[in-house]
Coordinates of C-alpha atoms in Angstrom, one line a residue:
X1 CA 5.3 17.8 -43.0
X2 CA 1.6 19.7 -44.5
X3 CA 1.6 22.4 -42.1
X4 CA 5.4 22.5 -40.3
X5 CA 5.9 25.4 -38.1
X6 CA 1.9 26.2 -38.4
X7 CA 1.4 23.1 -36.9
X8 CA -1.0 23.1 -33.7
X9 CA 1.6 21.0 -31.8
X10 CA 4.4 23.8 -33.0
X11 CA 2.0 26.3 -31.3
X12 CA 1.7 24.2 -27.9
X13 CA 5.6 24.0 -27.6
X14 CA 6.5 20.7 -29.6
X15 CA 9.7 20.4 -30.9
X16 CA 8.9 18.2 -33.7
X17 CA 9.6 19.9 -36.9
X18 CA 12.7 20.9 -35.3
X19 CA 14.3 17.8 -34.6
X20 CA 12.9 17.1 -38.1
X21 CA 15.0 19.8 -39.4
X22 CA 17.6 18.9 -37.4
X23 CA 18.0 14.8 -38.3
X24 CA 17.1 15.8 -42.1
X25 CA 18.8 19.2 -43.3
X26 CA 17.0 18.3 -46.8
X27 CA 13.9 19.2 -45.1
X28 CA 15.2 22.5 -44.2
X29 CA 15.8 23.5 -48.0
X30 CA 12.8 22.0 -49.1
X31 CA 10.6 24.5 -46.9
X32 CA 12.8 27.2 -48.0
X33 CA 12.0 26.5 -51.6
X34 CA 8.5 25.9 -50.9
X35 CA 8.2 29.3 -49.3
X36 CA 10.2 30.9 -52.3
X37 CA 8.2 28.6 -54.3
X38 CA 4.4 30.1 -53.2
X39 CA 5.1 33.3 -51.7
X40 CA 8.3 35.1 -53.2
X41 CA 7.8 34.0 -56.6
X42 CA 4.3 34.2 -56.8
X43 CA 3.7 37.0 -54.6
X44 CA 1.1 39.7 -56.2
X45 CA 0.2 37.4 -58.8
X46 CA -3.2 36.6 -58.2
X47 CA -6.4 38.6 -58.3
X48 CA -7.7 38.0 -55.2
X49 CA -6.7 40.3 -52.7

């Protein structure tokens, strides 16, 4: 899922990535790393501010 919760249908009330998350738990911890991933881990590491 490219955009999950940022999704334009997650903004008009769709309940899609949920019952994503919900029939596939892998997905869950895949977005977690993903976050960890580009924002924890690389947080402050680039020149552009």
């Amino acid at each position: 899922w490219h955009m999950g919760g940022f999704d334009d249908a997650a903004k008009g009330g769709c309940f899609a990535i949920s019952e994503a998350y919900d029939k596939y738990p892998l997905a869950v911890k895949l977005h977690i790393a993903d976050l960890k991933a580009t924002y924890l881990m690389e947080h402050r590491t680039s020149a552009v501010r």
